[in-house]
Short mmCIF file of C-alpha atoms in Angstrom, two decimals:
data_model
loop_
_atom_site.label_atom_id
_atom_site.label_comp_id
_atom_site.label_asym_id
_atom_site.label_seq_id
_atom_site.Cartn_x
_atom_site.Cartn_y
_atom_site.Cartn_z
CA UNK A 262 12.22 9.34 13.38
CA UNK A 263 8.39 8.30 13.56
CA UNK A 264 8.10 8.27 9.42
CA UNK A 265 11.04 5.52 9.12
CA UNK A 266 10.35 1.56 9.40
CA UNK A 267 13.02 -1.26 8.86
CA UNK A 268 16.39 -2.07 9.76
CA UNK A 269 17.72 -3.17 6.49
CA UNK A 270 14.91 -2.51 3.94
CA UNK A 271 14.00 0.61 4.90
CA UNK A 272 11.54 3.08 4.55
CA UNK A 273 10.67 7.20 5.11
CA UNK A 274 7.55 8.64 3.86
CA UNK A 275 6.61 11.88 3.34
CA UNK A 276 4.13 14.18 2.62
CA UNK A 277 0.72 15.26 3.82
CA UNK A 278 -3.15 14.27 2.70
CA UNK A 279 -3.50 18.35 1.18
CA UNK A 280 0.42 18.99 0.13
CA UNK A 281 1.62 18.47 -3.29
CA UNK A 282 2.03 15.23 -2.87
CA UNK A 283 3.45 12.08 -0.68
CA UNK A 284 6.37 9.50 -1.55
CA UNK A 285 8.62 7.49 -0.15
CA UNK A 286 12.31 6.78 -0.12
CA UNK A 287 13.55 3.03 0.41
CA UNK A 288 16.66 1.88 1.16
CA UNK A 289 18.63 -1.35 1.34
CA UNK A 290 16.16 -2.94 -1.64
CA UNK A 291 19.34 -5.26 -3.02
CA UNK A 292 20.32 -4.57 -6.35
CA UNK A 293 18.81 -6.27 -9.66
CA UNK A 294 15.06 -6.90 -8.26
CA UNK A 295 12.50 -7.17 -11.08
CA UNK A 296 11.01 -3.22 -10.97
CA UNK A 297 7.14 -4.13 -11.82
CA UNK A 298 5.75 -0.89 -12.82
CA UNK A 299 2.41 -2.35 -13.23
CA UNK A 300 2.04 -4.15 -10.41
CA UNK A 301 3.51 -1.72 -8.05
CA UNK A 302 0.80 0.63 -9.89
CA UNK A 303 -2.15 -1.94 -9.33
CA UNK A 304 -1.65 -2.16 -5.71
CA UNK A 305 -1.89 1.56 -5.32
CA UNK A 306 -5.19 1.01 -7.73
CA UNK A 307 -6.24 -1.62 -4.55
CA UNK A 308 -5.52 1.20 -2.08
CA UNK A 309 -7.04 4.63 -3.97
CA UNK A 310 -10.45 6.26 -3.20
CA UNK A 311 -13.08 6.23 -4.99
CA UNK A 312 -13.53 3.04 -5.71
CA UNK A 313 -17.12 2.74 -4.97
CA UNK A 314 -20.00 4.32 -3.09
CA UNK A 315 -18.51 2.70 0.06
CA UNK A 316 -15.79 4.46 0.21
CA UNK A 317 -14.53 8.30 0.03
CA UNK A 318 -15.19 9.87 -3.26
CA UNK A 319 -11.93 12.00 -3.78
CA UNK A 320 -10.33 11.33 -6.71
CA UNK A 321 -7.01 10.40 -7.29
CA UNK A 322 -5.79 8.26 -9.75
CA UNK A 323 -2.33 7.82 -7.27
CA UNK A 324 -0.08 7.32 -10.10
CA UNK A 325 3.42 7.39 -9.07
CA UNK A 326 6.64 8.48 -10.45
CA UNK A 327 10.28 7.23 -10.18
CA UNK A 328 12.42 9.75 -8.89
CA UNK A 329 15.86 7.14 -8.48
CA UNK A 330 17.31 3.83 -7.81
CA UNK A 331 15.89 2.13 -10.96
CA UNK A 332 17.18 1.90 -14.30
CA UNK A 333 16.33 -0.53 -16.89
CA UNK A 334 13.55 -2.02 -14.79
CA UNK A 335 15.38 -2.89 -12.25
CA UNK A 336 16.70 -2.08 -8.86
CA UNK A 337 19.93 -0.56 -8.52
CA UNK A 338 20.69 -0.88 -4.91
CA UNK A 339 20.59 2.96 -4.33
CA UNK A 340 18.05 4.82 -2.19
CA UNK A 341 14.34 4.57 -4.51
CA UNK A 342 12.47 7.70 -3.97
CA UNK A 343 9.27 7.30 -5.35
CA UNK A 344 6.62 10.06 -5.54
CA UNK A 345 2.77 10.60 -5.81
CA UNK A 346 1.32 13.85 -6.50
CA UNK A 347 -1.95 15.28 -4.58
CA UNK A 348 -5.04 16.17 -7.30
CA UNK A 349 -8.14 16.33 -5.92
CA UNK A 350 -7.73 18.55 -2.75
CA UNK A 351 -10.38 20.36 -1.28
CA UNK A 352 -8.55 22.19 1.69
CA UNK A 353 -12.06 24.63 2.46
CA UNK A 354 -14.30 21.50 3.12
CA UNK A 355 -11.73 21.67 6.43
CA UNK A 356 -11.59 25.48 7.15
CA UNK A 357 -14.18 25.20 9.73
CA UNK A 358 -11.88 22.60 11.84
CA UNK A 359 -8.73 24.91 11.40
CA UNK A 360 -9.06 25.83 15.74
CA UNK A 361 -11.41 22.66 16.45
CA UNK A 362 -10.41 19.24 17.97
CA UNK A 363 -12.05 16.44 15.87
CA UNK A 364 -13.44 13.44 18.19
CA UNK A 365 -11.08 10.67 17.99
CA UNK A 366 -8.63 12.44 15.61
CA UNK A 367 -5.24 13.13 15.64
CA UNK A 368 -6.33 17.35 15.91
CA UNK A 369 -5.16 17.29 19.57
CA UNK A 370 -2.46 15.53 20.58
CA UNK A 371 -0.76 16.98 16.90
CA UNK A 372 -1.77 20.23 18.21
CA UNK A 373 -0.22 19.21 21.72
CA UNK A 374 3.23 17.44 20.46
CA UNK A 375 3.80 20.32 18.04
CA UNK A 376 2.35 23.48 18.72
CA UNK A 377 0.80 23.58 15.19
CA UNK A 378 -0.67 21.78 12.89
CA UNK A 379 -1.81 20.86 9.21
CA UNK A 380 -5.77 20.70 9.89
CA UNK A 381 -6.39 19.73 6.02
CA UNK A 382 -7.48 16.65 5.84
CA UNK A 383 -5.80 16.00 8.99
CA UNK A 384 -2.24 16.51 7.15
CA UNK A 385 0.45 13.88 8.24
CA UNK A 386 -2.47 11.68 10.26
CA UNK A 387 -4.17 10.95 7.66
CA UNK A 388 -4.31 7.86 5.92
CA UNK A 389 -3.70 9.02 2.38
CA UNK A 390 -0.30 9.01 3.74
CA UNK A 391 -0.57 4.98 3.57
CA UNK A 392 -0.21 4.88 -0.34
CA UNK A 393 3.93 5.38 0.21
CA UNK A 394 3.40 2.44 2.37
CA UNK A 395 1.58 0.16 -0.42
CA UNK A 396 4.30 1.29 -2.80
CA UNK A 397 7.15 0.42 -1.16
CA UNK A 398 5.18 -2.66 0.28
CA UNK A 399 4.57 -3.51 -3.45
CA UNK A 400 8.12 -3.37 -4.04
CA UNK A 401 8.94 -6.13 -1.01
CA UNK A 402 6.14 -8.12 -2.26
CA UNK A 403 8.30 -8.57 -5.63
CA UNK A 404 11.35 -9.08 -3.43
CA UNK A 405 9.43 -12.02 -1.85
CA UNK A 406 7.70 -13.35 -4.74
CA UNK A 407 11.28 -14.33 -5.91
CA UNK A 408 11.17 -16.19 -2.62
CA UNK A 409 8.14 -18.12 -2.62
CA UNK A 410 6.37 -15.82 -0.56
CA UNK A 411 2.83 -14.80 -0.64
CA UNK A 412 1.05 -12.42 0.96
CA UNK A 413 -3.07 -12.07 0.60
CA UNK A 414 -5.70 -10.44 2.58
CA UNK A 415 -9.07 -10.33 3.16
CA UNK A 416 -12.59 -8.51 5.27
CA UNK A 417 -13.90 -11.67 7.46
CA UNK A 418 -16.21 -8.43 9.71
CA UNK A 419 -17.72 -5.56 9.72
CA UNK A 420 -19.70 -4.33 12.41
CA UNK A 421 -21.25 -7.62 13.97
CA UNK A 422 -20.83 -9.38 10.28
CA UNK A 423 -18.53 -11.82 10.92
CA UNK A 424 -17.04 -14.58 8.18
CA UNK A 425 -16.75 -17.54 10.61
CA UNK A 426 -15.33 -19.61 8.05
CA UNK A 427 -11.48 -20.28 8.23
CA UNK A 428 -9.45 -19.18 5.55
CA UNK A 429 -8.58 -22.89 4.45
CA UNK A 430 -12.00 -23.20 3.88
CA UNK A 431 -12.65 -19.74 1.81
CA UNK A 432 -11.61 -19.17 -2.36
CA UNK A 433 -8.87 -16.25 -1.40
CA UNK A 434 -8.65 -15.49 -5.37
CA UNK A 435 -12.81 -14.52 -5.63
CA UNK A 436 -11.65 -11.73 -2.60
CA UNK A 437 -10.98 -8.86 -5.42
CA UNK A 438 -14.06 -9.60 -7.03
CA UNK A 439 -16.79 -7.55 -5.01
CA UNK A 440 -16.40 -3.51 -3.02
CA UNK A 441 -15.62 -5.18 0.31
CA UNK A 442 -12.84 -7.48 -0.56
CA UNK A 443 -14.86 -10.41 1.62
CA UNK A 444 -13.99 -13.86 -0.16
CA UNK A 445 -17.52 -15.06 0.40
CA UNK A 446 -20.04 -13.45 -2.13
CA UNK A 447 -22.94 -13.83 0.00
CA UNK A 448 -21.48 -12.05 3.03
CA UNK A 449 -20.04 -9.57 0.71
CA UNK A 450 -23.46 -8.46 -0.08
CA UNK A 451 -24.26 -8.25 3.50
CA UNK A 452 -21.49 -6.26 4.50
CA UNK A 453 -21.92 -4.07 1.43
CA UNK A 454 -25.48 -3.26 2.16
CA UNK A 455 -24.62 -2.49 5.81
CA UNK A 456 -21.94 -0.01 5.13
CA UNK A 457 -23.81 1.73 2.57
CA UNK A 458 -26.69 2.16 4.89
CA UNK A 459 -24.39 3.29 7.09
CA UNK A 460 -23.02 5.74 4.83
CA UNK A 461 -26.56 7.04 4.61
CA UNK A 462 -26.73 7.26 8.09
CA UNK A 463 -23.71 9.89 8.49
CA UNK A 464 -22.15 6.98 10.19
CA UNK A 465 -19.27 4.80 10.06
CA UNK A 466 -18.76 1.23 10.83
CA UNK A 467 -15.63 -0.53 12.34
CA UNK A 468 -14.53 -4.44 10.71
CA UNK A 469 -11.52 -6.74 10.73
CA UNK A 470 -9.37 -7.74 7.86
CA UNK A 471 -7.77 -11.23 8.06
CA UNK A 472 -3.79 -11.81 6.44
CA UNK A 473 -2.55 -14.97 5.67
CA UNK A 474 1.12 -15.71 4.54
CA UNK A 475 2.25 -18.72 3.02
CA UNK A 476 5.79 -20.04 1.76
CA UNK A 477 7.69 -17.88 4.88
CA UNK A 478 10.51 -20.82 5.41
CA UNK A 479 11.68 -21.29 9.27
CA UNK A 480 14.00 -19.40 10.60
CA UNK A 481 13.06 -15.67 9.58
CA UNK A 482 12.62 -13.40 12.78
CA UNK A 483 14.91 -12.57 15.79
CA UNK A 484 14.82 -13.51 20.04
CA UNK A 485 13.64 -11.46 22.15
CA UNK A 486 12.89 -7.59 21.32
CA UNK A 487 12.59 -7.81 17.31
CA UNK A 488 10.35 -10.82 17.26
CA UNK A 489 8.50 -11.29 14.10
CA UNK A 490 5.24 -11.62 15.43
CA UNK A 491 5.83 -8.34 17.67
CA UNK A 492 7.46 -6.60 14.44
CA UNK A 493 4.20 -7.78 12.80
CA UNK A 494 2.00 -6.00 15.45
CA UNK A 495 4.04 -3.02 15.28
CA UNK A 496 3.64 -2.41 11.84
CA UNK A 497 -0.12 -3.34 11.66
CA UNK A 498 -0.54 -1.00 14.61
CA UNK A 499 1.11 2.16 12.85
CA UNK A 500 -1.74 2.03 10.14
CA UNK A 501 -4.21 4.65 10.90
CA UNK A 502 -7.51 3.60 12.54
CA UNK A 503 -5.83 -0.25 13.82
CA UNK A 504 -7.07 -0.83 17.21
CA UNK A 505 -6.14 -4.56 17.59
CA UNK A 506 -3.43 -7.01 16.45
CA UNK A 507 -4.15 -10.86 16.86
CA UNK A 508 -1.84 -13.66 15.51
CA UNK A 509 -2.52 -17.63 15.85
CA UNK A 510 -4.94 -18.68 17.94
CA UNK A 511 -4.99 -14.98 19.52
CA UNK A 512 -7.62 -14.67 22.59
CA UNK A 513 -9.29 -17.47 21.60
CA UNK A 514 -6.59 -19.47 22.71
CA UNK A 515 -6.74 -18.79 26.34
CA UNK A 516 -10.44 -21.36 26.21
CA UNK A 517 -7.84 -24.16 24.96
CA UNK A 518 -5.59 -26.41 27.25
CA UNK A 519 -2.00 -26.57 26.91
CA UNK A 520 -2.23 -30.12 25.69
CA UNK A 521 -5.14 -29.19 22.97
CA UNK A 522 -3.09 -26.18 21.99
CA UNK A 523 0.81 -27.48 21.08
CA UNK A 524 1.45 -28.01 17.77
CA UNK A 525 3.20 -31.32 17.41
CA UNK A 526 5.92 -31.96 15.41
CA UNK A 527 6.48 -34.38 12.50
CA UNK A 528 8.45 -35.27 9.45
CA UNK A 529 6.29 -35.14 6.18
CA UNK A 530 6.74 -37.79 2.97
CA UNK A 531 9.17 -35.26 2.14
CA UNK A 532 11.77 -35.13 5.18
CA UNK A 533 10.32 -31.92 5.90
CA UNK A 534 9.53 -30.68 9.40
CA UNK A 535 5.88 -29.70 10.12
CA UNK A 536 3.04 -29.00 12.96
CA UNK A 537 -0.06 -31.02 12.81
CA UNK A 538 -1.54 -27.61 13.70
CA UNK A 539 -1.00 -24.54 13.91
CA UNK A 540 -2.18 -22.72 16.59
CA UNK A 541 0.97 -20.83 16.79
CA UNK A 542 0.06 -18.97 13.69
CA UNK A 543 3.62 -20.20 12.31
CA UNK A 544 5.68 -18.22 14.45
CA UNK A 545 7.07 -19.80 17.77
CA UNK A 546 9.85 -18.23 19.77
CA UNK A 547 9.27 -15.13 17.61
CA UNK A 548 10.99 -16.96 14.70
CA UNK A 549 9.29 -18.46 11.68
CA UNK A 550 8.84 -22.43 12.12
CA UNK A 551 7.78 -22.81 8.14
CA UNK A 552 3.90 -22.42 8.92
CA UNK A 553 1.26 -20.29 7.63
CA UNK A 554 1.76 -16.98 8.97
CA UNK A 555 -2.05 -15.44 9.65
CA UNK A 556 -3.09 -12.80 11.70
CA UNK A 557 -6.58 -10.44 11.98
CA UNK A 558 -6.36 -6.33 12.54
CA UNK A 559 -9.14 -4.60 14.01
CA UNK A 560 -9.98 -1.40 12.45
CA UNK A 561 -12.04 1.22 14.67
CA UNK A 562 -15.02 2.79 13.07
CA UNK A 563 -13.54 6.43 11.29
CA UNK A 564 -13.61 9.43 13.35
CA UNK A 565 -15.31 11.70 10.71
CA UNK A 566 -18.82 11.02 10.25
CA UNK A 567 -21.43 13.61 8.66
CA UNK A 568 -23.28 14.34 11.77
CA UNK A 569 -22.36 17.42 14.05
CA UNK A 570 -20.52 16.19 17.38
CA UNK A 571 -19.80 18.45 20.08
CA UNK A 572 -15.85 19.15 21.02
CA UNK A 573 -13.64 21.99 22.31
CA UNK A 574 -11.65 24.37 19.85
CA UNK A 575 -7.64 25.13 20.79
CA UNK A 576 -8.87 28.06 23.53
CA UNK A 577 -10.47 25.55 25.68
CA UNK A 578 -14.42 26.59 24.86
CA UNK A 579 -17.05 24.21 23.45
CA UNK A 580 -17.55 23.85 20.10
CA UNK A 581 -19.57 21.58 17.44
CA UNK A 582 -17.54 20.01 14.74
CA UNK A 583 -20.04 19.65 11.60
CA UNK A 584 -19.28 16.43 9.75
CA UNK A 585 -18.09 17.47 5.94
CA UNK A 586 -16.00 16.49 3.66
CA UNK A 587 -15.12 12.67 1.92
CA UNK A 588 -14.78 10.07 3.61
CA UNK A 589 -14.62 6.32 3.90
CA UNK A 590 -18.02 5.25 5.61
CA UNK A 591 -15.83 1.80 7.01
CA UNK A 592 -12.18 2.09 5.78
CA UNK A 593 -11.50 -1.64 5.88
CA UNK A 594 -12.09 -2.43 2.19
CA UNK A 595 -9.17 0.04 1.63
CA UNK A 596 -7.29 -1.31 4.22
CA UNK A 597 -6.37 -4.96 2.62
CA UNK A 598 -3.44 -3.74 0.60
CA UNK A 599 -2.49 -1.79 3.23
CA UNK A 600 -2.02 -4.83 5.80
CA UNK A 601 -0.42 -6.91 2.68
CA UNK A 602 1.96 -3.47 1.60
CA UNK A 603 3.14 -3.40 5.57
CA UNK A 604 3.53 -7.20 5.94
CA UNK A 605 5.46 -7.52 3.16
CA UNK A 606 7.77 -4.49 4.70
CA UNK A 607 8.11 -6.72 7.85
CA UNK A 608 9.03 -9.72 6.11
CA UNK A 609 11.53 -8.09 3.50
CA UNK A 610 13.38 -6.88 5.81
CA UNK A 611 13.66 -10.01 8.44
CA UNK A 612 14.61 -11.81 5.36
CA UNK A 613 17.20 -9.44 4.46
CA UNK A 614 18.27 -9.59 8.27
CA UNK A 615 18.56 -13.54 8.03
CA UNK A 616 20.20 -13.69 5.34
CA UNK A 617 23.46 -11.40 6.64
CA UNK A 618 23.05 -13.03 10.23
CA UNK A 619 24.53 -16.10 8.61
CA UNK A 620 27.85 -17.39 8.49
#
């Protein structure tokens, strides 16, 4: 059960980073949504390596393939099983691995759960297996869309390079234009230089990437277990490499007071309701209150770096793991469609869930 997500739109994926291929199969997408092939294709184009030298140089152009549930460009409201075939596999740059334990990987407790396990590329624990995710996340984004919804991303840190700047205050639409997907050009450089010496270090490097979600009307979310801010963390934590969830005014709101942190309540021009702020990062009670929804994921540095490490193999003896292979020096430019793709999952399917609660 640990490869499905949702409780109306749903979602399995499949696959491993050095099988033929990986996909996913959705479920409960309603009938008649706009199929975007092009879009859905230029968000795995966001997500794909080799998209610079700062990040891992396989190739794979990550072009997917309809398999069912769409005809005519649009949605049927059958299961969508949508695939991606593997092309640039190079399963020997991991033979030397095949009885090792990686630092910080998966190699273990894989190894532990299952008695065996896929040691290319780290098989079903690797994050290649995150393109189903932007897929089917591309899909929900054209669900919301409809809605009003929007979902965007961004790198405010890497390392100790941190954007200070609020995202009111930044140009979200310049964030595509640079290698780190930082909406401030001059930090952009900074980060870019950083991770690249890095890179050249055998290194990697850690950062944070910020989400903000606007047009979310009140009243999406549920009491309790399923709240949307906790269904948020959930899915942000599943991504590979996530080490931290923050929404609202996260740990920086303990240095506040209760009286400088409420959000207040008014009626706008409009006879709308609103908060004067928004500390609560526009969810309160775990239910939408109509807000800007905006949240920041840590990302850990990556495990694999190209320096030798010492570890154990499977019989218990010492052994040194040589760093080869491709991989992403600092994975968070990679990560922002990611964190939009698994958003969008959360909110499709709370809206979904709203919309049959009612009467």
């Amino acid at each position: 059960m640990g490869s499905t997500y949702g409780k109306i739109f749903k979602i399995a994926t499949f696959g491993e980073s050095h099988g033929a291929g990986i996909g996913v199969i959705i479920e409960g997408c309603p009938a008649g949504v706009n199929f975007d092939s092009d879009f859905i294709q230029s968000e795995l184009t966001r997500r794909k390596p080799g998209q610079s030298r700062i990040t891992t140089q396989r190739k794979e152009a990550d072009e997917f393939e309809v398999l069912s549930g769409v005809f005519e460009g649009k949605t049927t409201g059958t299961p969508i099983a949508l695939i991606i075939r593997n092309e640039d596999q190079r399963s020997k740059d991991y033979s030397h691995i095949a009885a090792q334990f990686r630092p910080s990987h998966a190699d273990y407790t894989y190894q532990v759960k299952y008695g065996v396990r896929d040691y290319r590329g780290g098989g079903r624990s690797s994050a290649r297996e995150t393109a189903a995710r932007v897929a089917a996340g591309a899909l929900a984004k054209l669900l919301l869309a409809d809605l009003g919804v929007n979902i965007q991303s961004y790198v405010s840190q890497v390392g100790a390079l941190k954007l200070e700047k609020s995202y009111q205050d930044l140009d979200l639409s310049i964030t595509e234009t640079n290698a780190v997907r930082c909406p401030d050009p001059e930090m952009a450089q900074q980060m870019f230089d950083y991770i690249d010496s890095v890179r050249k270090q055998g290194d990697s490097v850690g950062g944070v990437v910020n989400c903000v979600i606007t047009g979310v009307p009140a009243g999406w979310g549920e009491p309790v277990f399923d709240k949307l801010h906790a269904e948020m963390g959930k899915a942000m934590l599943s991504i590979n490499a996530v080490k931290g969830f923050e929404y609202g005014s996260g740990f920086e709101g303990v240095t506040l007071l209760g009286s400088q942190h409420n959000d207040a309540f008014f009626i706008d021009d409009e006879d709308k309701v609103h908060t004067r702020t928004n500390h609560s990062g526009g969810v309160q009670g775990g239910i939408s209150n109509g807000e800007d929804i905006y949240f920041r994921v840590a990302f850990k540095p990556v495990a694999t770096i190209m320096q030798d490490q010492e570890s154990i193999d499977q019989h218990g003896d010492v052994a040194i793991v040589q760093g080869k292979g491709r991989h992403d020096p600092c994975v968070v430019p990679r990560a922002v469609p990611i964190v939009e793709a698994m958003a969008a999952l959360v909110l499709a399917d709370f809206y979904l869930r709203n919309r049959s609660s009612k009467v």
